[in-house]
Short mmCIF file of C-alpha atoms and ligand atoms in Angstrom, two decimals:
data_model
loop_
_atom_site.label_atom_id
_atom_site.label_comp_id
_atom_site.label_asym_id
_atom_site.label_seq_id
_atom_site.Cartn_x
_atom_site.Cartn_y
_atom_site.Cartn_z
CA MET D 26 29.65 6.69 -31.27
CA SER D 27 29.78 9.84 -31.74
CA ASP D 28 29.95 12.20 -28.09
CA ALA D 29 25.89 13.35 -28.17
CA THR D 30 24.98 9.86 -28.73
CA ALA D 31 27.22 8.38 -25.34
CA LYS D 32 26.08 11.25 -23.22
CA LYS D 33 22.35 10.71 -24.82
CA GLU D 34 23.65 6.66 -23.57
CA GLU D 35 24.71 7.26 -19.94
CA ARG D 36 20.83 10.39 -20.12
CA ARG D 37 18.70 6.51 -20.15
CA LYS D 38 20.69 4.81 -18.47
CA PHE D 39 19.49 6.93 -14.89
CA GLN D 40 15.08 6.09 -14.63
CA ALA D 41 13.39 4.37 -11.80
CA ILE D 42 13.81 1.12 -11.27
CA LYS D 43 11.72 -1.69 -12.07
CA GLY D 44 7.89 -1.92 -10.63
CA THR D 45 8.86 1.57 -9.12
CA ARG D 46 7.81 4.84 -10.50
CA ASP D 47 7.06 8.45 -9.77
CA ILE D 48 3.75 9.14 -9.08
CA LEU D 49 4.05 13.56 -10.03
CA PRO D 50 1.66 16.30 -9.89
CA PRO D 51 -1.66 16.40 -10.08
CA GLU D 52 -1.88 13.14 -9.70
CA THR D 53 -0.12 13.60 -6.29
CA GLU D 54 -3.43 16.27 -5.39
CA LEU D 55 -5.72 12.66 -5.63
CA TRP D 56 -3.19 10.70 -3.63
CA ASN D 57 -3.63 12.87 -1.18
CA ARG D 58 -7.14 13.78 -1.47
CA VAL D 59 -6.88 9.51 -0.77
CA GLU D 60 -5.27 9.06 2.29
CA GLN D 61 -7.40 12.70 3.34
CA THR D 62 -10.28 10.27 3.35
CA ALA D 63 -9.27 7.73 4.75
CA ARG D 64 -8.02 10.10 7.53
CA GLU D 65 -10.90 11.48 8.22
CA VAL D 66 -13.03 7.91 8.10
CA PHE D 67 -10.74 6.35 9.96
CA ALA D 68 -10.75 8.88 13.33
CA ALA D 69 -14.61 8.47 13.03
CA TYR D 70 -13.89 4.97 14.33
CA GLY D 71 -11.33 5.73 17.50
CA PHE D 72 -8.54 5.27 14.92
CA GLY D 73 -5.32 6.87 15.39
CA GLU D 74 -2.42 6.40 13.09
CA ILE D 75 1.16 4.48 13.72
CA ARG D 76 3.95 5.48 11.95
CA ILE D 77 6.22 2.03 11.97
CA PRO D 78 9.37 1.60 10.08
CA ASP D 79 10.38 0.61 6.42
CA PHE D 80 12.73 -2.45 6.71
CA GLU D 81 12.63 -4.94 10.35
CA LEU D 82 14.08 -8.20 11.07
CA ALA D 83 13.22 -10.66 7.92
CA ARG D 84 12.31 -13.03 11.08
CA LEU D 85 9.89 -11.40 11.59
CA PHE D 86 8.50 -11.14 8.47
CA GLU D 87 8.62 -14.66 8.04
CA HIS D 88 7.07 -16.27 10.94
CA SER D 89 3.77 -13.88 10.52
CA ILE D 90 3.41 -14.05 7.26
CA GLY D 91 4.99 -17.87 6.37
CA ASP D 92 7.72 -19.39 5.30
CA GLU D 93 6.19 -20.69 2.56
CA THR D 94 3.67 -17.90 1.38
CA ASP D 95 5.00 -15.89 -2.43
CA VAL D 96 5.94 -13.05 -0.61
CA ILE D 97 8.11 -15.35 2.00
CA THR D 98 9.74 -17.46 -0.34
CA LYS D 99 9.46 -15.38 -4.19
CA GLU D 100 9.74 -11.09 -2.96
CA LEU D 101 11.02 -10.17 0.38
CA TYR D 102 14.02 -7.63 -0.76
CA SER D 103 16.65 -8.30 2.51
CA TRP D 104 20.40 -7.70 3.45
CA ILE D 105 22.94 -8.29 5.45
CA ASP D 106 22.78 -5.45 7.90
CA SER D 107 26.31 -3.55 9.33
CA PRO D 108 29.29 -4.30 8.15
CA ARG D 109 30.55 -5.63 11.67
CA ALA D 110 27.40 -8.82 10.34
CA ASN D 111 29.19 -9.10 7.20
CA GLN D 112 33.48 -9.87 8.69
CA ALA D 113 31.66 -11.52 11.19
CA LEU D 114 30.00 -14.55 8.22
CA ARG D 115 33.56 -14.20 6.17
CA ARG D 116 35.59 -14.69 8.85
CA VAL D 117 34.00 -17.32 10.45
CA ARG D 118 33.01 -18.62 6.30
CA ALA D 119 36.93 -18.44 6.11
CA LYS D 120 37.83 -20.55 9.34
CA ALA D 121 35.41 -23.19 8.50
CA ILE D 122 36.42 -23.39 5.09
CA ALA D 123 39.73 -23.98 6.94
CA ASN D 124 38.97 -26.68 9.51
CA ALA D 125 36.76 -28.61 6.36
CA TYR D 126 40.78 -28.50 5.03
CA ARG D 127 42.13 -29.75 7.37
CA ALA D 128 40.19 -32.68 8.05
CA ILE D 129 40.31 -34.27 4.84
CA HIS D 130 43.39 -34.09 3.01
CA ASP D 131 43.18 -36.84 0.20
CA ASP D 132 39.86 -37.58 -1.16
CA GLN D 133 38.95 -34.77 -3.48
CA ALA D 134 35.03 -35.22 -3.79
CA VAL D 135 35.03 -35.38 0.11
CA ARG D 136 36.37 -31.74 0.02
CA GLU D 137 34.59 -30.33 -1.74
CA GLU D 138 31.80 -31.33 0.06
CA LEU D 139 32.85 -30.38 2.89
CA PHE D 140 33.59 -27.19 2.44
CA LYS D 141 30.20 -26.52 1.01
CA GLN D 142 28.43 -27.51 3.31
CA ALA D 143 30.74 -25.83 5.86
CA GLU D 144 30.13 -22.54 4.09
CA ALA D 145 26.38 -22.97 3.55
CA GLY D 146 25.82 -23.52 7.22
CA ALA D 147 28.56 -20.78 8.08
CA LEU D 148 26.57 -18.31 5.74
CA ASP D 149 22.93 -20.13 6.13
CA THR D 150 23.61 -19.20 10.67
CA LEU D 151 24.99 -16.07 10.83
CA ALA D 152 22.70 -13.53 7.28
CA ARG D 153 19.92 -15.23 10.11
CA ALA D 154 20.75 -14.33 12.75
CA ASN D 155 21.67 -10.34 11.32
CA ARG D 156 18.82 -10.59 7.91
CA ILE D 157 16.73 -7.24 7.57
CA SER D 158 13.79 -6.58 4.52
CA LEU D 159 12.20 -4.27 3.73
CA ARG D 160 8.24 -4.72 5.23
CA PRO D 161 6.18 -5.81 2.57
CA GLU D 162 2.98 -4.82 4.77
CA ALA D 163 2.26 -3.95 8.00
CA THR D 164 0.40 -6.13 9.59
CA ALA D 165 3.20 -8.04 11.39
CA SER D 166 4.89 -4.62 12.01
CA VAL D 167 1.96 -3.42 13.47
CA CYS D 168 1.50 -6.77 15.69
CA ARG D 169 6.17 -6.33 16.96
CA ALA D 170 5.32 -1.99 17.59
CA TYR D 171 1.22 -3.85 19.89
CA ILE D 172 3.71 -5.98 22.20
CA GLU D 173 7.06 -4.02 22.01
CA HIS D 174 5.20 -0.99 23.71
CA ARG D 175 2.93 -3.04 25.88
CA MET D 176 -0.14 -1.32 24.39
CA GLN D 177 -2.52 -4.19 25.73
CA SER D 178 -2.07 -2.50 29.41
CA LEU D 179 -4.13 0.01 27.30
CA PRO D 180 -7.53 0.43 26.94
CA GLN D 181 -8.71 -2.53 24.48
CA PRO D 182 -9.03 -3.13 21.79
CA VAL D 183 -6.46 -0.40 20.18
CA LYS D 184 -7.65 0.73 16.55
CA LEU D 185 -4.29 1.80 15.00
CA TYR D 186 -4.04 2.81 10.75
CA TYR D 187 -1.92 2.83 8.83
CA MET D 188 -0.03 4.33 5.52
CA GLY D 189 3.20 4.35 3.56
CA PRO D 190 5.13 2.09 1.07
CA MET D 191 5.68 -1.80 0.85
CA PHE D 192 7.72 -3.77 -1.50
CA ARG D 193 7.13 -7.07 -3.13
CA ARG D 194 9.54 -8.03 -5.34
CA GLU D 195 6.68 -9.88 -7.79
CA GLN D 196 6.74 -9.04 -11.74
CA PRO D 197 5.66 -5.71 -12.51
CA GLN D 198 2.54 -5.09 -14.47
CA LYS D 199 -0.82 -2.79 -14.12
CA GLY D 200 -1.37 -2.91 -11.11
CA ARG D 201 0.71 -4.75 -9.57
CA TYR D 202 4.15 -2.95 -8.48
CA ARG D 203 7.45 -3.73 -6.49
CA GLN D 204 7.13 -0.91 -4.84
CA PHE D 205 3.27 -0.08 -3.85
CA TYR D 206 1.29 1.98 -1.58
CA GLN D 207 -1.05 0.56 1.54
CA ILE D 208 -3.73 2.22 3.75
CA GLY D 209 -4.54 -0.14 6.34
CA ALA D 210 -5.85 -0.11 9.62
CA GLU D 211 -5.97 -3.00 12.58
CA VAL D 212 -7.74 -4.03 15.27
CA LEU D 213 -6.33 -5.18 18.18
CA GLY D 214 -7.37 -6.90 21.26
CA GLY D 215 -10.08 -7.30 23.76
CA THR D 216 -12.97 -9.31 22.14
CA ASP D 217 -13.79 -10.77 18.67
CA ALA D 218 -16.96 -10.19 18.94
CA PRO D 219 -17.83 -11.01 15.14
CA GLY D 220 -19.74 -6.98 16.02
CA ILE D 221 -16.06 -6.18 15.50
CA ASP D 222 -15.56 -7.71 11.46
CA ALA D 223 -18.49 -6.52 10.49
CA GLU D 224 -16.94 -2.17 11.85
CA VAL D 225 -14.38 -2.19 9.96
CA ILE D 226 -15.56 -3.68 7.04
CA GLU D 227 -17.91 -1.54 7.02
CA MET D 228 -16.16 1.77 7.86
CA LEU D 229 -13.37 0.43 4.17
CA MET D 230 -16.53 -0.09 2.62
CA THR D 231 -18.00 4.02 4.42
CA PHE D 232 -13.89 4.60 3.25
CA PHE D 233 -14.35 3.40 0.02
CA ASP D 234 -17.99 5.01 -1.23
CA LYS D 235 -16.49 9.07 0.29
CA CYS D 236 -13.61 8.57 -1.80
CA GLY D 237 -16.30 7.93 -5.34
CA LEU D 238 -14.80 4.00 -5.79
CA GLN D 239 -18.04 2.97 -8.34
CA GLY D 240 -18.75 -1.23 -8.53
CA ALA D 241 -16.56 -2.04 -6.27
CA THR D 242 -17.66 -5.45 -4.45
CA LEU D 243 -16.96 -6.80 -1.48
CA TYR D 244 -16.11 -10.89 -1.12
CA ILE D 245 -16.39 -12.91 2.76
CA ASN D 246 -15.37 -16.10 3.11
CA SER D 247 -14.79 -17.34 6.94
CA ILE D 248 -11.33 -20.08 6.96
CA GLY D 249 -12.58 -21.30 10.11
CA HIS D 250 -9.70 -22.28 13.08
CA ASN D 251 -6.40 -24.41 12.50
CA ALA D 252 -7.71 -27.23 14.49
CA ASP D 253 -8.78 -31.38 14.08
CA ASN D 254 -12.47 -30.35 13.98
CA CYS D 255 -11.81 -26.81 11.35
CA ARG D 256 -9.79 -26.25 9.61
CA ARG D 257 -6.80 -28.74 10.63
CA GLY D 258 -9.59 -31.04 9.39
CA TYR D 259 -11.26 -28.88 6.34
CA VAL D 260 -7.27 -28.76 4.35
CA ALA D 261 -6.88 -33.12 5.06
CA LYS D 262 -9.74 -33.67 2.70
CA LEU D 263 -8.73 -31.42 0.40
CA LYS D 264 -5.75 -32.31 0.52
CA ALA D 265 -7.29 -35.91 -0.24
CA ALA D 266 -9.79 -34.86 -3.05
CA LEU D 267 -7.00 -32.45 -4.72
CA GLY D 268 -4.31 -36.11 -4.79
CA ARG D 269 -7.47 -37.24 -6.72
CA VAL D 270 -7.36 -34.68 -9.66
CA LYS D 271 -3.63 -34.11 -9.33
CA ASP D 272 -2.88 -34.95 -12.54
CA LYS D 273 -5.13 -32.35 -13.69
CA LEU D 274 -3.42 -30.23 -12.48
CA GLY D 275 -0.62 -27.72 -12.79
CA PRO D 276 2.90 -27.62 -11.52
CA ASP D 277 2.01 -24.64 -9.40
CA SER D 278 -0.95 -26.08 -8.42
CA GLN D 279 1.09 -30.09 -7.90
CA ARG D 280 3.59 -28.54 -5.93
CA ARG D 281 0.44 -26.66 -3.55
CA ILE D 282 -0.55 -29.89 -2.73
CA ASP D 283 2.35 -30.60 -0.01
CA SER D 284 3.63 -27.81 0.72
CA ASN D 285 -0.42 -25.26 0.67
CA PRO D 286 -2.99 -26.65 -0.29
CA LEU D 287 -5.53 -24.76 0.25
CA ARG D 288 -3.92 -22.10 -1.82
CA VAL D 289 -5.13 -23.88 -5.34
CA LEU D 290 -7.70 -22.53 -3.67
CA ASP D 291 -6.49 -19.24 -4.62
CA SER D 292 -5.68 -20.57 -8.01
CA LYS D 293 -6.53 -18.33 -11.61
CA LEU D 294 -5.50 -20.97 -14.27
CA GLU D 295 -8.22 -21.22 -16.54
CA SER D 296 -7.72 -24.53 -17.28
CA GLU D 297 -8.31 -25.45 -13.45
CA GLN D 298 -11.50 -23.89 -12.54
CA ALA D 299 -13.78 -26.23 -13.49
CA VAL D 300 -11.97 -29.76 -11.55
CA ILE D 301 -11.64 -26.58 -8.20
CA ALA D 302 -15.23 -25.95 -8.66
CA THR D 303 -15.70 -30.05 -8.25
CA LEU D 304 -13.33 -29.63 -4.75
CA PRO D 305 -15.60 -29.28 -0.88
CA HIS D 306 -16.15 -26.41 0.99
CA ILE D 307 -14.59 -25.19 4.05
CA ALA D 308 -18.54 -24.13 5.46
CA ASP D 309 -19.21 -27.80 5.15
CA HIS D 310 -16.43 -27.59 7.81
CA LEU D 311 -16.16 -25.39 10.13
CA CYS D 312 -16.19 -26.30 14.08
CA ASP D 313 -19.72 -25.23 15.25
CA GLU D 314 -18.12 -21.65 17.56
CA CYS D 315 -16.79 -20.91 13.61
CA LYS D 316 -19.56 -21.71 12.59
CA ALA D 317 -21.28 -19.14 14.51
CA HIS D 318 -18.94 -16.46 14.20
CA TYR D 319 -18.95 -16.73 10.74
CA ALA D 320 -23.09 -17.19 10.75
CA GLU D 321 -22.90 -13.41 13.40
CA VAL D 322 -20.80 -10.93 10.76
CA LYS D 323 -22.81 -11.51 8.43
CA ARG D 324 -26.02 -11.40 10.12
CA GLN D 325 -24.06 -8.01 11.50
CA LEU D 326 -23.65 -6.75 7.74
CA GLN D 327 -26.64 -6.77 6.74
CA VAL D 328 -28.11 -4.64 10.47
CA ARG D 329 -25.48 -1.76 8.75
CA GLY D 330 -26.78 -2.48 5.64
CA VAL D 331 -22.85 -3.46 3.98
CA LEU D 332 -23.58 -5.31 0.68
CA TYR D 333 -21.44 -8.97 0.58
CA GLN D 334 -20.83 -11.53 -1.29
CA GLU D 335 -19.69 -15.23 -0.39
CA ASN D 336 -16.19 -16.66 -1.98
CA TRP D 337 -15.46 -20.16 -0.15
CA ARG D 338 -11.83 -20.20 -2.00
CA LEU D 339 -10.93 -16.97 -0.34
CA VAL D 340 -8.13 -18.07 1.48
CA ARG D 341 -6.05 -15.64 0.90
CA GLY D 342 -1.99 -15.88 0.85
CA LEU D 343 -1.13 -14.98 3.80
CA ASP D 344 -0.19 -17.76 6.90
CA TYR D 345 -2.00 -15.83 10.62
CA TYR D 346 -5.74 -15.55 8.73
CA MET D 347 -8.52 -18.28 10.61
CA ARG D 348 -12.15 -17.01 10.61
CA THR D 349 -12.78 -13.85 8.52
CA THR D 350 -10.89 -13.01 6.18
CA PHE D 351 -11.69 -10.32 3.34
CA GLU D 352 -11.46 -8.69 -0.24
CA ILE D 353 -12.58 -5.91 -2.47
CA THR D 354 -12.66 -6.40 -6.13
CA ALA D 355 -13.02 -3.24 -8.19
CA PRO D 356 -13.19 -2.48 -11.60
CA GLY D 357 -10.64 -0.84 -15.15
CA LEU D 358 -8.45 -3.32 -12.80
CA GLY D 359 -7.43 -5.42 -15.42
CA SER D 360 -6.46 -9.64 -12.94
CA GLN D 361 -5.21 -7.00 -10.84
CA ASN D 362 -8.70 -6.24 -9.58
CA ALA D 363 -8.36 -6.46 -5.55
CA VAL D 364 -7.77 -2.76 -4.38
CA CYS D 365 -8.05 -4.58 -0.86
CA GLY D 366 -7.22 -7.39 1.15
CA GLY D 367 -8.00 -8.47 4.75
CA GLY D 368 -9.12 -10.84 7.84
CA ARG D 369 -8.83 -12.00 11.11
CA TYR D 370 -5.47 -13.32 12.53
CA ASP D 371 -6.33 -14.07 16.51
CA GLY D 372 -3.06 -15.76 16.90
CA LEU D 373 -0.86 -13.21 15.20
CA VAL D 374 0.78 -11.53 18.76
CA GLU D 375 1.34 -14.42 20.89
CA LEU D 376 3.28 -15.97 17.76
CA LEU D 377 5.19 -13.05 17.41
CA GLY D 378 6.26 -13.74 21.99
CA GLY D 379 3.25 -11.63 23.27
CA PRO D 380 0.76 -11.84 25.17
CA PRO D 381 -2.61 -13.81 23.81
CA THR D 382 -4.32 -11.14 21.71
CA LYS D 383 -7.18 -11.19 18.78
CA GLY D 384 -6.63 -8.84 15.88
CA ILE D 385 -8.92 -8.17 13.01
CA GLY D 386 -7.10 -5.66 9.95
CA PHE D 387 -7.26 -5.06 6.32
CA ALA D 388 -5.04 -2.86 3.61
CA ILE D 389 -6.42 -0.85 0.92
CA GLY D 390 -3.69 -0.99 -2.12
CA GLU D 391 -3.26 2.38 -2.45
CA ASP D 392 -2.51 2.88 -6.02
CA ARG D 393 -4.82 0.52 -7.56
CA LEU D 394 -7.29 1.88 -5.27
CA ILE D 395 -6.02 5.60 -7.84
CA LEU D 396 -6.14 3.97 -10.87
CA SER D 397 -9.50 2.48 -10.28
CA LEU D 398 -10.57 6.35 -9.27
CA GLN D 399 -9.73 7.52 -12.79
CA GLU D 400 -10.82 4.88 -14.95
CA SER D 401 -14.07 5.76 -13.24
CA GLY D 402 -13.27 9.54 -14.15
CA LYS D 403 -12.76 9.72 -10.34
CA GLY D 404 -9.70 10.78 -10.16
CA GLN D 405 -10.20 14.54 -10.95
CA VAL D 406 -8.87 16.85 -8.89
CA PRO D 407 -8.69 20.54 -8.89
CA GLN D 408 -6.31 22.31 -10.46
CA GLY D 409 -4.68 25.09 -11.24
CA ARG D 410 -3.68 28.73 -10.15
CA ASP D 411 -6.09 31.13 -8.27
CA ILE D 412 -3.74 34.14 -9.74
CA TYR D 413 -1.58 34.76 -12.52
CA ILE D 414 0.17 37.94 -11.37
CA ALA D 415 0.90 40.06 -15.07
CA TRP D 416 2.73 43.16 -13.65
CA MET D 417 4.85 45.55 -15.77
CA GLY D 418 7.54 47.75 -13.99
CA GLU D 419 10.11 47.89 -12.04
CA LYS D 420 7.76 50.23 -9.62
CA ALA D 421 4.42 47.25 -10.45
CA HIS D 422 7.13 44.87 -9.50
CA ALA D 423 7.18 45.22 -5.81
CA THR D 424 3.68 45.60 -5.73
CA ALA D 425 2.93 42.37 -7.43
CA ILE D 426 5.83 41.06 -4.22
CA ARG D 427 3.38 42.18 -1.80
CA ALA D 428 -0.23 41.83 -3.10
CA ALA D 429 1.34 37.97 -3.49
CA LYS D 430 2.79 37.58 -0.32
CA ASP D 431 -0.91 39.07 0.80
CA LEU D 432 -3.16 36.65 -1.05
CA ARG D 433 -1.37 33.35 -0.78
CA LYS D 434 -1.42 34.33 3.31
CA ALA D 435 -5.51 34.75 2.65
CA GLY D 436 -4.86 31.19 1.22
CA PHE D 437 -5.33 31.25 -2.47
CA SER D 438 -2.72 29.35 -5.27
CA VAL D 439 -0.37 31.95 -6.23
CA GLU D 440 1.85 32.27 -9.44
CA LEU D 441 4.14 35.53 -10.07
CA PRO D 442 6.39 35.57 -12.41
CA PRO D 443 10.71 35.73 -11.70
CA LEU D 444 10.80 38.19 -14.77
CA GLU D 445 8.67 41.19 -16.80
CA GLN D 446 7.16 39.74 -19.96
CA LYS D 447 4.93 41.50 -22.68
CA LEU D 448 1.02 41.59 -20.93
CA GLY D 449 0.24 39.83 -24.27
CA LYS D 450 2.46 36.92 -22.68
CA ALA D 451 1.68 36.14 -19.27
CA LEU D 452 -2.35 36.48 -19.91
CA GLY D 453 -1.41 33.51 -22.17
CA GLN D 454 1.02 31.33 -19.32
CA ALA D 455 -2.12 31.85 -17.49
CA ASP D 456 -4.21 30.60 -19.63
CA LYS D 457 -1.58 26.87 -19.84
CA LEU D 458 -1.95 27.31 -15.57
CA GLY D 459 -4.94 26.83 -15.27
CA ALA D 460 -5.50 30.18 -13.41
CA LYS D 461 -8.76 31.38 -12.78
CA TYR D 462 -7.76 35.01 -13.02
CA ALA D 463 -5.15 37.54 -13.69
CA LEU D 464 -3.68 40.28 -11.89
CA ILE D 465 -2.41 43.00 -14.33
CA LEU D 466 -0.03 45.19 -12.72
CA GLY D 467 1.08 48.05 -14.79
CA ASP D 468 3.31 51.13 -13.31
CA ASN D 469 -1.06 52.82 -14.45
CA GLU D 470 -1.69 50.32 -11.86
CA VAL D 471 0.10 50.71 -8.72
CA SER D 472 -0.01 54.47 -9.48
CA GLU D 473 -4.19 55.02 -9.54
CA GLY D 474 -4.05 52.90 -6.56
CA LEU D 475 -6.33 50.42 -8.43
CA TRP D 476 -5.96 47.02 -10.27
CA THR D 477 -7.32 45.55 -12.65
CA LEU D 478 -8.38 41.53 -12.88
CA LYS D 479 -9.14 39.75 -15.30
CA THR D 480 -11.67 37.28 -15.07
CA LEU D 481 -9.61 34.50 -18.11
CA SER D 482 -12.72 32.29 -18.20
CA THR D 483 -14.59 35.40 -19.18
CA GLY D 484 -12.28 38.26 -20.51
CA GLU D 485 -14.48 40.50 -18.28
CA GLN D 486 -12.17 43.04 -15.91
CA THR D 487 -12.28 44.83 -13.39
CA LYS D 488 -10.24 47.65 -11.22
CA PHE D 489 -10.05 46.74 -7.37
CA THR D 490 -7.89 48.56 -4.38
CA ALA D 491 -6.33 45.66 -2.30
CA SER D 492 -8.81 45.60 -0.57
CA ASP D 493 -12.08 44.99 -2.13
CA LEU D 494 -9.92 42.50 -4.56
CA LEU D 495 -9.30 40.35 -1.37
CA GLU D 496 -12.55 40.62 -0.34
CA PHE D 497 -13.18 39.76 -4.32
CA LEU D 498 -11.40 36.87 -4.37
CA ARG D 499 -12.74 35.87 -1.14
CA GLN D 500 -16.56 35.89 -1.55
CA GLN D 501 -16.22 33.83 -5.14
CA LYS D 502 -14.16 31.10 -3.23
CA ASN D 503 -16.50 30.77 -0.96
CA VAL D 504 -19.26 30.49 -3.77
CA SER D 505 -17.30 28.06 -6.16
CA SER D 506 -16.79 26.23 -2.61
P1 HAM B 78 -2.20 -8.31 0.34
O1 HAM B 78 -3.62 -9.69 0.07
O2 HAM B 78 -1.13 -9.26 0.53
O3 HAM B 78 -2.83 -7.61 2.42
O4 HAM B 78 -2.74 -6.59 0.32
C1 HAM B 78 -3.50 -6.06 0.72
C2 HAM B 78 -3.67 -5.06 -0.67
O5 HAM B 78 -2.58 -4.81 -0.67
C3 HAM B 78 -4.05 -6.52 -2.06
O6 HAM B 78 -5.53 -6.40 -2.08
C4 HAM B 78 -3.26 -5.40 -3.39
O7 HAM B 78 -4.37 -4.35 -3.41
C5 HAM B 78 -2.17 -4.40 -2.29
N1 HAM B 78 -1.21 -4.95 -2.91
C6 HAM B 78 -0.42 -5.84 -2.62
N2 HAM B 78 0.67 -6.54 -2.90
C7 HAM B 78 1.07 -5.55 -4.54
C8 HAM B 78 1.80 -5.09 -5.29
N3 HAM B 78 2.58 -6.07 -5.82
N4 HAM B 78 1.30 -4.59 -6.15
C9 HAM B 78 0.47 -2.69 -6.08
N5 HAM B 78 -0.53 -3.65 -4.53
C10 HAM B 78 -0.46 -5.04 -4.60
C11 HAM B 78 -2.07 -7.72 3.28
O8 HAM B 78 -0.51 -7.51 3.32
C12 HAM B 78 -2.76 -7.77 4.53
N6 HAM B 78 -0.78 -7.59 5.58
C13 HAM B 78 -3.62 -7.44 5.14
C14 HAM B 78 -3.81 -6.96 6.36
C15 HAM B 78 -4.27 -6.54 7.22
N7 HAM B 78 -4.81 -8.25 6.41
C16 HAM B 78 -5.15 -8.17 8.43
N8 HAM B 78 -4.53 -6.58 8.25
#
């Protein structure tokens, strides 16, 4: 391999890790606009921002999201955090191994088995105690923060929103990443009045509308609560029904019949759809309270003019949900078309050691929202500089530096080239950068005190004094905004 090829290979090694990506300008402008819209809409509904850590104890996520879910069993990024814990782990392991050797001297097979068990046991105990995970979602952390900061003593409900990266070790594809971004909101405490569910959903749809998202569809469902006369009873019936059609299902769904039968309803496999359509519906098995709650959520959505479709198969992939669940899909996303998921999770704060607390919330997949906006042509953001300063000559340079500072202070975006250029080249550069105006400053302009402003779209040139120029640009900005 030649030196040049080796260097090229070396350079190629440094690429963003699979499932992660760089988001570059001008696309970042669109991200900022979406985030700013969320801040404005959420504030109008009385939400305040919470910033939570990017990593937490693994147990927090395992406990809330559920040990059998894909997020926990397959997708969590975890590690043992402290060097001391790692050292202690090695010590415990060595001791266990020594004990195993001491216990049995002769029988090789028994010795190996003991050895294995001791090692696994030591690893398990210590690793579990000190394991940290990158957050795969934020609801668990928000509940942890609610308890930790005794937010139950604040006026209820507490309304919080967040935005930032989440991490799941999924198979990357369009709209599915290992580091992705969510914008979410949670309402904690107070009552579980259906008006809260309806208002949260109304806020969400208002946000999508303000972003310019077209063709979004809201799906809702109620999965009741965990009691024999409600979801537990339904799950038993579902399990029995699934048992009867087991051989018509694929291996994943067959496994889920025992571990998590509700998740079979999530299946997207074409071959399973006809079978799933014959399964019992949860709506027919809700207890009276859950049924009434669901009916009132739907009525209040109608009062608010929020359009929805019911989807009896919408059970969501995380264990903490109860009663209202919802999802929003958007066009242009292929198979990963859910731009938002959410629902009610009344028992979660209590499960994590806090007081009995009601909870409901959602998380928007920001990457997918941006993709959908771009696909529908709604992702355009104003680009380019306002003014490019074409300066020529030493005296003009000093004036250009001062002019750039004043114009930037007045709120204009200004490009000041660091090196002198010929006028033709400077104007070409201004064009490439999408500037609206070129401010031409040569020695003549500086000594006359009259600066030339060229409108690049029309080629029109006008002379201004410094103060008239600022006034003119201000007026133009007001006209166009
Ligand atoms: P989730 O359905 O797991 O719910 O995620 C919410 C949204 O995040 C999805 O609808 C999708 O748009 C986006 N998303 C999830 N995984 C990925 C990925 N790998 N790549 C790109 N986007 C992704 C939750 O996370 C719950 N914590 C929502 C919630 C809040 N429920 C109550 N409060």
